[in-house]
Amino acid sequence: MRKHLLIIGFVWPEPKSSAAGSRMLQLIEAFQLDDYKITFASPCTKSDNAFDLESIDVTPSTIKLNNSSFDTFVKNLNPDVVLFDRFMMEEQFGWRVSEQCPNALRVLDTEDFHSLRKGRQQAFKDGKTFDDSYLFSDIAKREIASIYRCDLSLMISEAEMDILKQQFKVDESLLLYSPFMLKSISKRHSENLPKFENRNHFITIGNFLHEPNYNAVLYLKETIWPLIRAKLPQAELHVYGAYASQKVNQLHNEKEGFLIKGFAEDVDTVMKNAKVCLVPVRFGAGLKGKIVDAMKNGTPVVTTSIGAEGMYGNLEPNAFIEDNPEAFALKSVQLYEDENSWCTLQANGFNVINNRFDKNKHQKILLNKNSKIASQLKQHRMSNFTGQMLQHHALQSTKFMSKWIEEKHKNE
């Protein structure tokens, strides 16, 4: 009999809008390799950018928050594995899964380490250096509790794995390094990409609903782009991203060559025609999908240490990494003008994709870890007493809070 995976999504996957959407489709592909039947359920409203899951043989299902209809739904489905897309979904539905399907393997896909991103954002707003006081926040308490309640948490970045193990003392048996799973770049693909002399302008890209992306665009507009433009008066910066609001569109200025292009129907097309990709993110977490898109399309990058975090391991980056705005602008100009630097960084990017994000390798690791834990689930849970304890208390508190909200809605 085929195994069944239930994914509980924070949002419906939008691979054209965000790295999280692409990542979700990579996870689906991995489980389908192991012949899983897959149901994707979400309480979120679908947008026009939502991917057609039925086209890849995944059954979509709409579920409700704080509603016992989910209990019947999950009990009838009786999945072998439940994957929570971000810890908020585990908080909402984890106790129900635990009650109705106690033998289902519970997996958390963190997407990125939310409390790290939020802590860095707060420190940035406060104009202070990020330290443990920002890391050990209330959101961290919720997120770490969720990690403990699950049988396995997928971490996209080794840097985040290290923080969980060292700062939070989370046992390694509960974590799996599971980065982007990408197709190798063939020599033929790389040779067919537009060459240095056939490319023009700078590009930056990212979903504008994601605060680190909007902040980076503002930083470009106010600080970095004027420095680049002073040296390259004919150059343009093409700013792409889903969900551009009025405050984003107001930054458009043709005289300055700062062009808000909005949603990119095909990221590869716009990326491979650009000469340099700028990623000046000042806070954030996880891996940057835009840097991966740049690598795939042979577009060298200038980024910050936050942008580069977890991307390159011991390999040479496809980027100049600068946190100082003047140095960032100088390196951007150098990359735009110097073909040798450009070609070196382009080759580094292909090497990083082929050696760090190899799809076949990471799919196997994920499926093997999944099978291993499932085959000794009772023993695995016994050795995670903290998780059992948190599960016990969460079952009580979350359950009664949810039931109270449900009753309140009925009365309304």
Short mmCIF file of C-alpha atoms in Angstrom, two decimals:
data_model
loop_
_atom_site.label_atom_id
_atom_site.label_comp_id
_atom_site.label_asym_id
_atom_site.label_seq_id
_atom_site.Cartn_x
_atom_site.Cartn_y
_atom_site.Cartn_z
CA MET A 1 0.00 0.00 0.00
CA ARG A 2 1.28 3.50 -0.86
CA LYS A 3 2.46 5.69 2.00
CA HIS A 4 0.61 8.96 2.48
CA LEU A 5 2.13 12.37 3.23
CA LEU A 6 -0.01 15.24 4.47
CA ILE A 7 1.57 18.68 4.13
CA ILE A 8 -0.05 21.44 6.20
CA GLY A 9 0.91 24.65 4.43
CA PHE A 10 1.16 28.10 5.95
CA VAL A 11 0.39 29.37 2.42
CA TRP A 12 -0.24 27.71 -0.96
CA PRO A 13 3.10 27.29 -2.77
CA GLU A 14 4.03 30.17 -5.09
CA PRO A 15 7.35 29.17 -6.70
CA LYS A 16 7.35 32.26 -8.93
CA SER A 17 6.91 34.56 -5.91
CA SER A 18 9.22 33.19 -3.27
CA ALA A 19 12.07 30.80 -2.48
CA ALA A 20 9.77 29.14 0.09
CA GLY A 21 7.40 28.18 -2.75
CA SER A 22 10.23 26.62 -4.78
CA ARG A 23 11.51 24.82 -1.70
CA MET A 24 8.08 23.28 -1.05
CA LEU A 25 7.93 21.86 -4.58
CA GLN A 26 11.43 20.39 -4.08
CA LEU A 27 10.21 18.59 -0.93
CA ILE A 28 7.12 17.30 -2.76
CA GLU A 29 9.33 15.96 -5.57
CA ALA A 30 11.56 14.17 -3.03
CA PHE A 31 8.62 12.38 -1.35
CA GLN A 32 7.10 11.48 -4.72
CA LEU A 33 10.38 9.73 -5.60
CA ASP A 34 9.62 7.43 -2.66
CA ASP A 35 6.13 6.82 -4.09
CA TYR A 36 4.22 8.83 -1.48
CA LYS A 37 0.67 9.85 -2.19
CA ILE A 38 0.53 13.54 -1.19
CA THR A 39 -2.23 15.79 0.12
CA PHE A 40 -1.48 19.50 0.57
CA ALA A 41 -3.85 21.25 2.98
CA SER A 42 -3.88 24.92 3.99
CA PRO A 43 -6.19 27.32 5.84
CA CYS A 44 -4.85 30.17 3.69
CA THR A 45 -6.73 31.80 0.80
CA LYS A 46 -5.24 30.97 -2.61
CA SER A 47 -3.77 33.84 -4.61
CA ASP A 48 -3.54 34.04 -8.41
CA ASN A 49 0.15 33.12 -8.13
CA ALA A 50 -0.57 29.79 -6.41
CA PHE A 51 0.93 26.76 -8.13
CA ASP A 52 -1.47 24.20 -9.66
CA LEU A 53 -0.73 21.26 -7.35
CA GLU A 54 -3.05 18.90 -9.20
CA SER A 55 -0.78 19.23 -12.25
CA ILE A 56 1.90 17.31 -10.30
CA ASP A 57 -0.56 14.79 -8.82
CA VAL A 58 -0.88 16.42 -5.38
CA THR A 59 -4.38 16.65 -3.87
CA PRO A 60 -5.19 20.16 -2.56
CA SER A 61 -7.51 20.50 0.41
CA THR A 62 -8.76 23.55 2.30
CA ILE A 63 -8.81 23.26 6.10
CA LYS A 64 -10.06 25.56 8.84
CA LEU A 65 -8.24 27.00 11.83
CA ASN A 66 -9.70 26.31 15.28
CA ASN A 67 -12.25 23.91 13.89
CA SER A 68 -12.83 20.28 14.83
CA SER A 69 -13.61 19.45 11.18
CA PHE A 70 -9.84 19.00 10.83
CA ASP A 71 -9.96 16.11 13.33
CA THR A 72 -12.31 14.15 11.07
CA PHE A 73 -10.31 15.14 7.97
CA VAL A 74 -6.95 13.95 9.35
CA LYS A 75 -8.36 10.80 10.96
CA ASN A 76 -9.95 9.71 7.65
CA LEU A 77 -6.77 10.57 5.74
CA ASN A 78 -4.64 8.64 8.26
CA PRO A 79 -1.27 9.86 6.88
CA ASP A 80 2.03 8.09 7.55
CA VAL A 81 3.88 11.41 7.64
CA VAL A 82 2.65 14.93 8.42
CA LEU A 83 4.87 17.80 7.33
CA PHE A 84 4.19 21.19 8.94
CA ASP A 85 5.19 24.14 6.77
CA ARG A 86 6.62 26.50 9.43
CA PHE A 87 6.18 26.25 13.18
CA MET A 88 2.92 28.25 13.23
CA MET A 89 1.17 25.36 11.47
CA GLU A 90 2.53 22.88 14.01
CA GLU A 91 1.18 25.10 16.81
CA GLN A 92 -2.26 25.20 15.21
CA PHE A 93 -2.62 21.61 14.04
CA GLY A 94 0.10 19.57 15.77
CA TRP A 95 -1.98 18.67 18.81
CA ARG A 96 -4.86 17.53 16.60
CA VAL A 97 -2.51 15.35 14.50
CA SER A 98 -1.05 13.93 17.71
CA GLU A 99 -4.52 13.06 19.05
CA GLN A 100 -6.01 11.63 15.86
CA CYS A 101 -2.92 10.03 14.26
CA PRO A 102 -0.45 9.32 17.08
CA ASN A 103 1.68 7.03 14.91
CA ALA A 104 2.21 9.54 12.09
CA LEU A 105 5.76 10.84 11.78
CA ARG A 106 5.68 14.60 12.48
CA VAL A 107 8.14 16.64 10.42
CA LEU A 108 8.65 20.40 10.67
CA ASP A 109 9.98 22.31 7.67
CA THR A 110 11.24 25.51 9.30
CA GLU A 111 11.78 27.31 5.91
CA ASP A 112 14.11 29.61 7.81
CA PHE A 113 14.79 30.08 11.52
CA HIS A 114 12.04 32.64 12.19
CA SER A 115 13.23 33.79 15.60
CA LEU A 116 16.71 34.44 14.21
CA ARG A 117 15.27 36.55 11.39
CA LYS A 118 12.88 38.44 13.70
CA GLY A 119 15.63 38.99 16.30
CA ARG A 120 18.00 40.39 13.69
CA GLN A 121 15.24 42.61 12.36
CA GLN A 122 14.53 43.99 15.84
CA ALA A 123 18.23 44.61 16.55
CA PHE A 124 18.49 46.43 13.20
CA LYS A 125 15.47 48.60 14.06
CA ASP A 126 16.96 49.36 17.48
CA GLY A 127 20.32 50.23 15.89
CA LYS A 128 22.04 47.69 18.14
CA THR A 129 24.30 44.68 17.65
CA PHE A 130 22.39 41.42 17.43
CA ASP A 131 23.10 39.21 20.47
CA ASP A 132 21.48 36.49 22.60
CA SER A 133 19.04 38.96 24.15
CA TYR A 134 17.45 39.30 20.68
CA LEU A 135 17.71 35.58 19.95
CA PHE A 136 16.12 34.27 23.18
CA SER A 137 12.75 35.90 22.48
CA ASP A 138 9.16 34.80 23.02
CA ILE A 139 8.96 33.75 19.37
CA ALA A 140 12.07 31.59 19.93
CA LYS A 141 10.34 29.88 22.87
CA ARG A 142 7.43 29.01 20.59
CA GLU A 143 9.64 27.91 17.70
CA ILE A 144 12.02 25.76 19.77
CA ALA A 145 9.03 24.14 21.53
CA SER A 146 7.65 23.26 18.10
CA ILE A 147 10.99 21.74 17.05
CA TYR A 148 10.97 19.56 20.19
CA ARG A 149 7.37 18.44 19.64
CA CYS A 150 8.22 17.19 16.14
CA ASP A 151 10.12 14.00 15.35
CA LEU A 152 12.33 15.79 12.85
CA SER A 153 12.95 19.40 11.78
CA LEU A 154 14.34 20.27 8.37
CA MET A 155 16.90 23.09 8.48
CA ILE A 156 17.83 24.83 5.26
CA SER A 157 21.05 26.38 6.58
CA GLU A 158 24.02 24.87 8.44
CA ALA A 159 24.45 28.21 10.23
CA GLU A 160 20.97 27.76 11.75
CA MET A 161 21.73 24.14 12.66
CA ASP A 162 24.75 25.38 14.62
CA ILE A 163 22.73 28.01 16.50
CA LEU A 164 20.10 25.42 17.46
CA LYS A 165 22.71 22.95 18.68
CA GLN A 166 25.02 25.42 20.43
CA GLN A 167 22.80 28.21 21.73
CA PHE A 168 19.60 26.23 22.31
CA LYS A 169 21.15 22.79 23.00
CA VAL A 170 18.74 21.01 20.64
CA ASP A 171 19.82 17.41 20.10
CA GLU A 172 21.16 16.68 16.62
CA SER A 173 18.86 13.63 16.30
CA LEU A 174 15.91 16.03 15.94
CA LEU A 175 17.49 18.06 13.11
CA LEU A 176 18.33 17.43 9.47
CA TYR A 177 20.31 19.74 7.21
CA SER A 178 18.11 19.84 4.12
CA PRO A 179 19.01 22.75 1.81
CA PHE A 180 17.72 23.60 -1.66
CA MET A 181 17.64 20.50 -3.88
CA LEU A 182 18.73 21.63 -7.33
CA LYS A 183 19.41 20.10 -10.71
CA SER A 184 23.09 20.08 -11.65
CA ILE A 185 24.32 22.74 -14.07
CA SER A 186 25.59 21.02 -17.22
CA LYS A 187 28.45 22.37 -19.33
CA ARG A 188 25.97 22.76 -22.19
CA HIS A 189 23.60 24.87 -20.04
CA SER A 190 26.40 27.15 -18.83
CA GLU A 191 27.80 27.62 -22.35
CA ASN A 192 24.36 28.58 -23.71
CA LEU A 193 23.84 31.40 -21.22
CA PRO A 194 24.33 34.99 -22.45
CA LYS A 195 27.97 36.11 -22.23
CA PHE A 196 29.38 39.11 -20.33
CA GLU A 197 29.29 41.43 -23.36
CA ASN A 198 25.67 40.52 -24.17
CA ARG A 199 24.32 41.38 -20.74
CA ASN A 200 23.19 44.75 -19.41
CA HIS A 201 22.23 46.41 -16.16
CA PHE A 202 21.85 45.35 -12.56
CA ILE A 203 19.02 43.29 -11.08
CA THR A 204 17.55 42.71 -7.65
CA ILE A 205 14.61 40.45 -6.94
CA GLY A 206 12.47 39.31 -4.01
CA ASN A 207 8.93 39.05 -2.68
CA PHE A 208 8.06 42.49 -1.25
CA LEU A 209 5.88 41.02 1.50
CA HIS A 210 9.12 39.74 3.03
CA GLU A 211 10.47 42.62 5.17
CA PRO A 212 14.22 41.91 4.56
CA ASN A 213 13.60 42.28 0.79
CA TYR A 214 11.75 45.60 1.06
CA ASN A 215 14.42 46.94 3.41
CA ALA A 216 17.16 45.90 0.93
CA VAL A 217 15.43 47.74 -1.92
CA LEU A 218 15.13 50.86 0.23
CA TYR A 219 18.83 50.59 1.14
CA LEU A 220 19.71 50.35 -2.56
CA LYS A 221 17.56 53.34 -3.43
CA GLU A 222 18.76 55.63 -0.66
CA THR A 223 22.41 54.64 -0.18
CA ILE A 224 24.01 52.15 -2.57
CA TRP A 225 22.51 52.90 -5.99
CA PRO A 226 23.50 56.62 -6.03
CA LEU A 227 27.14 55.53 -5.41
CA ILE A 228 27.02 53.00 -8.29
CA ARG A 229 25.22 55.38 -10.61
CA ALA A 230 27.84 58.11 -10.02
CA LYS A 231 30.43 55.75 -11.55
CA LEU A 232 28.11 54.16 -14.15
CA PRO A 233 25.69 56.91 -15.28
CA GLN A 234 24.17 54.75 -18.06
CA ALA A 235 23.46 51.70 -15.88
CA GLU A 236 19.98 50.77 -14.68
CA LEU A 237 18.81 48.76 -11.70
CA HIS A 238 15.81 46.54 -12.50
CA VAL A 239 13.86 45.74 -9.34
CA TYR A 240 11.64 42.64 -9.58
CA GLY A 241 9.36 41.06 -7.00
CA ALA A 242 5.85 39.84 -6.28
CA TYR A 243 3.36 41.97 -4.34
CA ALA A 244 4.84 45.40 -5.05
CA SER A 245 2.77 47.86 -2.99
CA GLN A 246 2.31 51.57 -3.60
CA LYS A 247 5.26 52.37 -1.29
CA VAL A 248 7.45 50.11 -3.48
CA ASN A 249 6.18 51.54 -6.79
CA GLN A 250 6.83 55.07 -5.53
CA LEU A 251 10.58 54.30 -5.56
CA HIS A 252 10.51 54.04 -9.40
CA ASN A 253 12.63 56.81 -10.97
CA GLU A 254 13.65 56.66 -14.61
CA LYS A 255 16.06 59.59 -14.34
CA GLU A 256 18.00 57.72 -11.68
CA GLY A 257 17.79 54.45 -13.62
CA PHE A 258 15.97 52.89 -10.65
CA LEU A 259 13.20 50.89 -12.29
CA ILE A 260 10.51 48.99 -10.38
CA LYS A 261 9.57 46.15 -12.72
CA GLY A 262 7.22 44.23 -10.38
CA PHE A 263 6.35 40.55 -10.75
CA ALA A 264 8.73 38.49 -12.93
CA GLU A 265 6.77 35.96 -14.93
CA ASP A 266 9.98 34.06 -15.59
CA VAL A 267 12.87 34.67 -13.16
CA ASP A 268 15.39 32.84 -15.37
CA THR A 269 14.78 35.11 -18.35
CA VAL A 270 15.29 38.37 -16.45
CA MET A 271 18.19 37.00 -14.40
CA LYS A 272 20.25 35.62 -17.30
CA ASN A 273 20.03 38.90 -19.23
CA ALA A 274 21.27 40.98 -16.27
CA LYS A 275 24.99 41.50 -15.71
CA VAL A 276 25.10 41.71 -11.90
CA CYS A 277 22.64 40.79 -9.14
CA LEU A 278 22.58 42.98 -6.01
CA VAL A 279 21.48 41.43 -2.69
CA PRO A 280 22.21 43.95 0.11
CA VAL A 281 20.08 42.26 2.81
CA ARG A 282 20.77 43.65 6.28
CA PHE A 283 18.79 41.14 8.33
CA GLY A 284 17.19 37.78 7.63
CA ALA A 285 17.78 34.04 7.90
CA GLY A 286 17.68 30.88 5.81
CA LEU A 287 19.16 30.67 2.31
CA LYS A 288 18.58 33.37 -0.28
CA GLY A 289 16.61 32.02 -3.25
CA LYS A 290 17.61 35.05 -5.31
CA ILE A 291 21.31 34.10 -4.97
CA VAL A 292 20.48 30.58 -6.12
CA ASP A 293 18.56 31.99 -9.11
CA ALA A 294 21.59 34.15 -9.93
CA MET A 295 23.94 31.13 -9.71
CA LYS A 296 21.72 29.03 -11.98
CA ASN A 297 21.69 31.78 -14.59
CA GLY A 298 25.39 32.61 -14.38
CA THR A 299 24.81 36.06 -12.91
CA PRO A 300 27.47 37.08 -10.36
CA VAL A 301 26.31 38.71 -7.12
CA VAL A 302 27.28 41.39 -4.65
CA THR A 303 25.79 40.67 -1.23
CA THR A 304 26.27 41.10 2.52
CA SER A 305 27.45 38.61 5.14
CA ILE A 306 23.77 37.97 6.02
CA GLY A 307 23.01 37.28 2.33
CA ALA A 308 25.96 34.89 2.06
CA GLU A 309 25.25 33.04 5.33
CA GLY A 310 24.93 29.28 4.85
CA MET A 311 25.30 29.52 1.06
CA TYR A 312 28.84 28.51 0.27
CA GLY A 313 30.34 26.22 2.92
CA ASN A 314 34.06 25.85 2.10
CA LEU A 315 33.58 26.68 -1.58
CA GLU A 316 34.47 29.92 -3.33
CA PRO A 317 31.37 32.16 -3.59
CA ASN A 318 29.73 33.50 -6.74
CA ALA A 319 29.66 36.85 -4.94
CA PHE A 320 31.63 39.71 -3.53
CA ILE A 321 30.57 39.96 0.14
CA GLU A 322 30.57 43.48 1.59
CA ASP A 323 28.68 45.01 4.53
CA ASN A 324 29.97 48.54 4.06
CA PRO A 325 27.84 50.47 1.48
CA GLU A 326 30.83 52.21 -0.16
CA ALA A 327 32.72 48.91 -0.54
CA PHE A 328 29.49 47.24 -1.76
CA ALA A 329 29.12 49.91 -4.49
CA LEU A 330 32.81 49.67 -5.52
CA LYS A 331 32.62 45.89 -5.90
CA SER A 332 29.37 46.24 -7.88
CA VAL A 333 31.09 48.60 -10.31
CA GLN A 334 34.15 46.30 -10.54
CA LEU A 335 31.97 43.30 -11.36
CA TYR A 336 30.05 45.29 -13.96
CA GLU A 337 33.22 46.40 -15.76
CA ASP A 338 35.79 43.64 -15.23
CA GLU A 339 35.11 40.54 -17.32
CA ASN A 340 37.76 38.45 -15.52
CA SER A 341 36.20 38.97 -12.07
CA TRP A 342 32.78 38.36 -13.59
CA CYS A 343 33.77 35.05 -15.25
CA THR A 344 35.51 33.79 -12.10
CA LEU A 345 32.47 34.41 -9.90
CA GLN A 346 30.13 32.92 -12.53
CA ALA A 347 32.16 29.66 -12.57
CA ASN A 348 32.15 29.61 -8.74
CA GLY A 349 28.33 29.74 -8.79
CA PHE A 350 28.02 26.68 -11.05
CA ASN A 351 30.43 24.83 -8.77
CA VAL A 352 28.42 25.73 -5.64
CA ILE A 353 25.15 24.46 -7.15
CA ASN A 354 26.71 21.20 -8.33
CA ASN A 355 28.56 20.46 -5.10
CA ARG A 356 26.39 21.89 -2.32
CA PHE A 357 22.81 21.69 -3.53
CA ASP A 358 22.87 18.48 -5.56
CA LYS A 359 19.29 17.28 -5.77
CA ASN A 360 19.96 13.54 -5.90
CA LYS A 361 22.18 13.62 -2.84
CA HIS A 362 19.87 15.66 -0.60
CA GLN A 363 16.72 13.82 -1.68
CA LYS A 364 18.32 10.52 -0.63
CA ILE A 365 19.48 11.91 2.73
CA LEU A 366 15.97 13.21 3.49
CA LEU A 367 14.18 9.99 2.52
CA ASN A 368 16.67 7.79 4.39
CA LYS A 369 16.38 9.85 7.58
CA ASN A 370 12.60 9.82 7.25
CA SER A 371 12.49 6.00 6.89
CA LYS A 372 14.97 5.44 9.71
CA ILE A 373 12.98 7.49 12.25
CA ALA A 374 9.65 6.01 11.09
CA SER A 375 11.02 2.47 11.60
CA GLN A 376 11.95 3.20 15.23
CA LEU A 377 9.47 5.94 16.09
CA LYS A 378 8.66 4.78 19.62
CA GLN A 379 12.33 4.61 20.58
CA HIS A 380 13.05 7.96 18.88
CA ARG A 381 10.28 9.66 20.88
CA MET A 382 11.36 7.97 24.13
CA SER A 383 14.78 9.60 23.83
CA ASN A 384 13.17 13.04 23.39
CA PHE A 385 11.65 13.55 26.84
CA THR A 386 11.56 17.34 26.42
CA GLY A 387 9.40 16.83 23.34
CA GLN A 388 7.04 14.49 25.22
CA MET A 389 6.73 16.98 28.04
CA LEU A 390 6.01 19.88 25.68
CA GLN A 391 3.57 17.72 23.73
CA HIS A 392 1.71 16.94 26.96
CA HIS A 393 1.39 20.60 27.95
CA ALA A 394 0.69 21.85 24.43
CA LEU A 395 -2.07 19.29 24.05
CA GLN A 396 -3.74 20.81 27.07
CA SER A 397 -3.19 24.54 26.49
CA THR A 398 -3.48 24.70 22.69
CA LYS A 399 -6.38 22.29 22.68
CA PHE A 400 -8.51 24.28 25.13
CA MET A 401 -7.61 27.62 23.57
CA SER A 402 -8.66 26.26 20.18
CA LYS A 403 -11.89 24.76 21.52
CA TRP A 404 -12.70 28.06 23.24
CA ILE A 405 -12.20 29.97 19.94
CA GLU A 406 -14.37 27.42 18.13
CA GLU A 407 -17.19 27.80 20.67
CA LYS A 408 -16.86 31.59 20.49
CA HIS A 409 -17.26 31.46 16.70
CA LYS A 410 -20.34 29.25 17.05
CA ASN A 411 -21.99 31.73 19.39
CA GLU A 412 -21.20 34.60 17.06
#
